[in-house]
CSV table of C-alpha atoms in Angstrom, one decimal:
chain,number,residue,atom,x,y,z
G,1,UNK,CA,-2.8,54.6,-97.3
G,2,UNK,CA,-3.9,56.1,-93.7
G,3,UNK,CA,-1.3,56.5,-90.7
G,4,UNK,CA,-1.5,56.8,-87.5
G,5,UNK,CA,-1.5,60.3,-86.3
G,6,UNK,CA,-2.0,61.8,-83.3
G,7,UNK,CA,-5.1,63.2,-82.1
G,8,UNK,CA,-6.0,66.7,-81.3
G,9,UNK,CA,-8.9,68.3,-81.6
G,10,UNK,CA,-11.0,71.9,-80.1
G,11,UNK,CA,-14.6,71.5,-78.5
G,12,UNK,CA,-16.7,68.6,-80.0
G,13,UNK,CA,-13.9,70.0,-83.3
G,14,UNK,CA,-15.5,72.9,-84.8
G,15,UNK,CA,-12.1,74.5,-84.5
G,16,UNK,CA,-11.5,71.9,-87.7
G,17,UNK,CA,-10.8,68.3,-87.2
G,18,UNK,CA,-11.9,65.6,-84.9
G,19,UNK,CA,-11.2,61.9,-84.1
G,20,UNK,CA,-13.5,59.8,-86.6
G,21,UNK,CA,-15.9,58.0,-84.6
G,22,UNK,CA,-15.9,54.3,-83.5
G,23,UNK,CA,-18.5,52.3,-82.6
G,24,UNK,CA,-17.2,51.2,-79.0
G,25,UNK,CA,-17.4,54.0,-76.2
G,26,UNK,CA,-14.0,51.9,-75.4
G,27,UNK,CA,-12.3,53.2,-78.7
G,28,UNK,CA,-13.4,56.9,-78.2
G,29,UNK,CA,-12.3,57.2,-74.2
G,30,UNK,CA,-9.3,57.2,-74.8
G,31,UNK,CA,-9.7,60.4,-77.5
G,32,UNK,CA,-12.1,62.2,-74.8
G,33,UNK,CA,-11.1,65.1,-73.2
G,34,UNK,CA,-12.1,65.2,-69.5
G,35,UNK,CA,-12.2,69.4,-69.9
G,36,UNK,CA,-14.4,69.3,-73.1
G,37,UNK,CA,-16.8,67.2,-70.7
G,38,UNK,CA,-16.5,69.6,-68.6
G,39,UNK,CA,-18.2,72.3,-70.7
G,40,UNK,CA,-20.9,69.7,-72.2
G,41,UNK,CA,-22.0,68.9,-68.3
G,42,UNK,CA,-23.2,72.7,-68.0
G,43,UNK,CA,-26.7,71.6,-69.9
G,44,UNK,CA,-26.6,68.9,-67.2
G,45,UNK,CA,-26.1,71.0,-64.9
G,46,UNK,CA,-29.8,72.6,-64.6
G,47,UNK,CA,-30.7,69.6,-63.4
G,48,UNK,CA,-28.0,67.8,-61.8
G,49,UNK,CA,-25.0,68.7,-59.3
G,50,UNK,CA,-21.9,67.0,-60.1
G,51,UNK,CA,-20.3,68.0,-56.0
G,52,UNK,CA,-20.4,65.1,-53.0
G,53,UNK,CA,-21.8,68.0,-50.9
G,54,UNK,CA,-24.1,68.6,-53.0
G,55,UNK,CA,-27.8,67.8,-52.8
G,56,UNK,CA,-30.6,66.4,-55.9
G,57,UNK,CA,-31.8,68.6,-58.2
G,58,UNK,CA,-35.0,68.0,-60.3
G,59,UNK,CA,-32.7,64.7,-61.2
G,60,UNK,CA,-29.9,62.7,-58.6
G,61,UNK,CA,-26.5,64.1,-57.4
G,62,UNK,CA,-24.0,62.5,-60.3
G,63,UNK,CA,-21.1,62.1,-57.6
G,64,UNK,CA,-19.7,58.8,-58.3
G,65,UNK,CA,-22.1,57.9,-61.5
G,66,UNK,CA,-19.9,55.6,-63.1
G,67,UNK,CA,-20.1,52.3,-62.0
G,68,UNK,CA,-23.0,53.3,-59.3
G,69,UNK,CA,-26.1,50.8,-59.5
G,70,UNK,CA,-28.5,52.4,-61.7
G,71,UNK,CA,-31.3,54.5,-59.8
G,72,UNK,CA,-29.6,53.9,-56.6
G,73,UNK,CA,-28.4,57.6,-55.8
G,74,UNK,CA,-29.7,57.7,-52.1
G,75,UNK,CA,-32.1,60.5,-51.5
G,76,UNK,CA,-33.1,60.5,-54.4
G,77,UNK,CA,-37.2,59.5,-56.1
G,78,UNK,CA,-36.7,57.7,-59.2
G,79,UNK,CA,-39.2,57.5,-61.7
G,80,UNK,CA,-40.7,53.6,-61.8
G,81,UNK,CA,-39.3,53.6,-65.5
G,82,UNK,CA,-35.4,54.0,-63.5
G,83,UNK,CA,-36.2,52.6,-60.7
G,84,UNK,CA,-37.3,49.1,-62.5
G,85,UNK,CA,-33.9,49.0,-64.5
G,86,UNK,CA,-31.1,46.7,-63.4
G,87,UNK,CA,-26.9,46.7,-63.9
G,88,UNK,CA,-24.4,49.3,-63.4
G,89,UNK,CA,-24.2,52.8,-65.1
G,90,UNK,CA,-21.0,51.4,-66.7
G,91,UNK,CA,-19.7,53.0,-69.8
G,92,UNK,CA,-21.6,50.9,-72.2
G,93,UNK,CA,-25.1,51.5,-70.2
G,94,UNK,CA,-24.0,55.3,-70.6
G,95,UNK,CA,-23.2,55.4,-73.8
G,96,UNK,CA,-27.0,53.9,-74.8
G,97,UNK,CA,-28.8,55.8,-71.9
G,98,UNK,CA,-27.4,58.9,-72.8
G,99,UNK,CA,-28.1,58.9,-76.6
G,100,UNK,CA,-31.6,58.9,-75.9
G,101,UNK,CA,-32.9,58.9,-72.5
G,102,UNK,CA,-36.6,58.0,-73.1
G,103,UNK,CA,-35.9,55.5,-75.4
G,104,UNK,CA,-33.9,53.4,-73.3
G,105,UNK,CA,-36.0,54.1,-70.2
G,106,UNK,CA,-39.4,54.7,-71.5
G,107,UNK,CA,-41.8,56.5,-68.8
G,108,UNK,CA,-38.5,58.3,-67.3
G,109,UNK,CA,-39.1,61.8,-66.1
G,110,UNK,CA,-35.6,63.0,-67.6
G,111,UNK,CA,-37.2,65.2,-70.4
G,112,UNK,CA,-33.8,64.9,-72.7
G,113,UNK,CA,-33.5,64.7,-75.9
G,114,UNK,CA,-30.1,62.9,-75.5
G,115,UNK,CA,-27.0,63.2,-77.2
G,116,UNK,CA,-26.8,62.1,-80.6
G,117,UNK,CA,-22.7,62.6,-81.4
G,118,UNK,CA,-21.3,59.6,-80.1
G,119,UNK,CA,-18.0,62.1,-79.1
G,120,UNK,CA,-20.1,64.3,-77.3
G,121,UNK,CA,-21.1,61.6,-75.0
G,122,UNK,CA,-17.7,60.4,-74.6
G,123,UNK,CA,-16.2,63.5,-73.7
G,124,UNK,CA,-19.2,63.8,-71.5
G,125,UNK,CA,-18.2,60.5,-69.9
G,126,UNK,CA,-14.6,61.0,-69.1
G,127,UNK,CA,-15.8,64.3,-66.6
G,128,UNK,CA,-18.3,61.9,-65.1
G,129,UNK,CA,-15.5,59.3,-64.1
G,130,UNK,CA,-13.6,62.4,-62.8
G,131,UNK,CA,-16.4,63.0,-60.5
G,132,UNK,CA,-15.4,60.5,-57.8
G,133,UNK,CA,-12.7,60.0,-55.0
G,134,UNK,CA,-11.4,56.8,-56.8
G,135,UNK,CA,-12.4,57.0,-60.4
G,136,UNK,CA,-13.0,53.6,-61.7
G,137,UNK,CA,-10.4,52.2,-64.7
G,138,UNK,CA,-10.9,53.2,-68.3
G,139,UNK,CA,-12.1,49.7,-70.2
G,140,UNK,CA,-9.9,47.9,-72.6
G,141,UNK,CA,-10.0,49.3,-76.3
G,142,UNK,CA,-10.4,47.4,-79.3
G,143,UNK,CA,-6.8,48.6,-80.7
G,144,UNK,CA,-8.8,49.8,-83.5
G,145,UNK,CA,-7.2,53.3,-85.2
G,146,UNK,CA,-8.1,56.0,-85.3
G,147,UNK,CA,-8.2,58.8,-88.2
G,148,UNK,CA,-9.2,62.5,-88.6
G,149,UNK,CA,-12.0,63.2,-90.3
G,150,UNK,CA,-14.0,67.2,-90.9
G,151,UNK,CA,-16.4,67.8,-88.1
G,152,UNK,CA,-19.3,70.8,-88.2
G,153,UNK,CA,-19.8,73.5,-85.8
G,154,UNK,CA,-21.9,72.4,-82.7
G,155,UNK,CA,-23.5,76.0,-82.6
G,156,UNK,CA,-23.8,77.1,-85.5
G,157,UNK,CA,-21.9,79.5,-87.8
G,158,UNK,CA,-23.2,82.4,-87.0
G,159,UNK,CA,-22.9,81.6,-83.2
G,160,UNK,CA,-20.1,84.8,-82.3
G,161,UNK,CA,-16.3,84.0,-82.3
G,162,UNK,CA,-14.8,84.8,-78.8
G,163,UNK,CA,-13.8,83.8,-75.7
G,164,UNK,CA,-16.8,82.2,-74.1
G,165,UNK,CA,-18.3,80.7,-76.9
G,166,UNK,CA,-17.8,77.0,-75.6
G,167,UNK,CA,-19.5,78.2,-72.1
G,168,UNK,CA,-22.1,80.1,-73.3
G,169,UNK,CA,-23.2,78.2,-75.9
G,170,UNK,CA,-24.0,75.2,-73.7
G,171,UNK,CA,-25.3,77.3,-71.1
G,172,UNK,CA,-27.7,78.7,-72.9
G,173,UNK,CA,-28.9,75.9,-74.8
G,174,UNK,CA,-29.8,74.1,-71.7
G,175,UNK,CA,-32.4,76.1,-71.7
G,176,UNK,CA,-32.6,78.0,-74.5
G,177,UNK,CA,-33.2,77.9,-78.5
G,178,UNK,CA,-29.6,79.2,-79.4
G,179,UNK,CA,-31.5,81.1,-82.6
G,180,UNK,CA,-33.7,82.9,-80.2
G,181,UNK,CA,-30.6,83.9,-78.2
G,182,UNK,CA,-28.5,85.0,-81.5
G,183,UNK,CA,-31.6,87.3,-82.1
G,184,UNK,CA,-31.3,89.5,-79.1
G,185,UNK,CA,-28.4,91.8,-80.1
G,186,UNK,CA,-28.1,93.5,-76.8
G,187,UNK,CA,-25.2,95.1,-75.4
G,188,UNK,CA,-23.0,93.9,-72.9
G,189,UNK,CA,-24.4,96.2,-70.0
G,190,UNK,CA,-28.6,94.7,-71.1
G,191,UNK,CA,-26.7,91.4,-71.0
G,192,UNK,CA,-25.5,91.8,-67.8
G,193,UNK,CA,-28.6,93.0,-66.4
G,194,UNK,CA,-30.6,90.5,-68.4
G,195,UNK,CA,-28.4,88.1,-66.1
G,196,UNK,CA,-29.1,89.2,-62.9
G,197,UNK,CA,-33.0,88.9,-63.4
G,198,UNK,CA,-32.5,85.5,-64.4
G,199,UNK,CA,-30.9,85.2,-61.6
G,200,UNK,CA,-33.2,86.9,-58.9
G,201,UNK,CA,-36.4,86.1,-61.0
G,202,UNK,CA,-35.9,82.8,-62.7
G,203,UNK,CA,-34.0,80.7,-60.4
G,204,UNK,CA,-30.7,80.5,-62.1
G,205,UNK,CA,-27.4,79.4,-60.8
G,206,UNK,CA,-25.4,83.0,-59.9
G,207,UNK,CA,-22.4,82.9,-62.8
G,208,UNK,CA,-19.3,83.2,-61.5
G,209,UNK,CA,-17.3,86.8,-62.0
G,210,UNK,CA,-15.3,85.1,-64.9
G,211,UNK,CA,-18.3,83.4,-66.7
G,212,UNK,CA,-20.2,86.5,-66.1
G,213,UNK,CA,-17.5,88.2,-67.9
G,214,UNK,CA,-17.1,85.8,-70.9
């Protein structure tokens, strides 16, 4: 007989154990971690800022996503696959739109593959509702409960233990093959020069002296 425990669970829970997955985005909100979604959002963030200051990218400013009309971001060119949709960017819409992009939009110019773990997404969500002044309500759950079940490694087992694993892992995989960047086997000091002409060269966002560090 299963009883309700409580929940808690490392990144996506390679660490070990995660929440088994429900159906409704409702049911796994209220398991998300804002701070894991945090982490997920840096492959957004090659394409996206997430800051009301901020300006478009090659896709919109996600500044107060949730609940925002879809393809309404002002500024902001839509593809006519987007720009044709109707309804909110609620947490359903999200949930769907966001496991496969060009599926549920077909035509749109968001080259993602989506994300196929349905906790991914909702970790994803719950730091895109804290990307507003007046984050809108969680919805109701279902009551249904919840159990732990084993959960693989996002990265890989091979991907290096260590502080910065999380960060750089999605980092890099915005970009990047993750077996390409396993291969490499430079030092710390090619590493951090390999930065800077991604930086200077390629356009990338200057890391931060503690992400450069990690």
């Amino acid at each position: 007989m299963m009883r309700r425990i409580p929940v808690f669970f490392y990144l996506l829970g390679w660490c070990g154990l995660v929440a088994a997955q429900s159906d409704l985005i409702s049911d796994r909100l209220t398991q998300a971690e804002a701070t894991t979604g945090q982490l997920i959002f840096n492959q957004c963030a090659v394409c996206h800022t997430a800051s009301p200051d901020q300006t478009h990218r090659i896709g919109p400013n996600l500044w107060d996503i949730v609940g925002r009309p879809i393809a309404h971001a002002e500024g902001f060119d839509y593809s006519p696959a987007l720009a044709a949709l109707t309804g909110n960017w609620d947490f359903d819409t999200l949930d769907v739109f966001l496991t496969d992009p060009m599926a549920y939009a077909p035509g749109t110019r968001m080259v993602f593959p989506g994300i196929k773990d349905g906790w991914q997404r909702a970790h994803l969500m719950a730091y895109l509702r804290t990307l507003s002044a007046s984050p809108v309500p969680l919805p109701a759950t279902s009551g249904t409960e919840v159990t732990v079940t084993p959960a693989d490694d996002p990265f890989g087992a091979d991907w290096p233990i260590g502080p910065g694993r999380e960060l750089t892992g999605y980092v890099c995989n915005a970009c990047h093959s993750l077996a390409l960047v396993k291969q490499q086997g430079l030092p710390r000091t090619r590493w951090d020069k390999l930065l800077d002409w991604m930086v200077e060269e390629q356009g990338m966002d200057e890391p931060g002296p503690e992400q450069r560090e990690l």
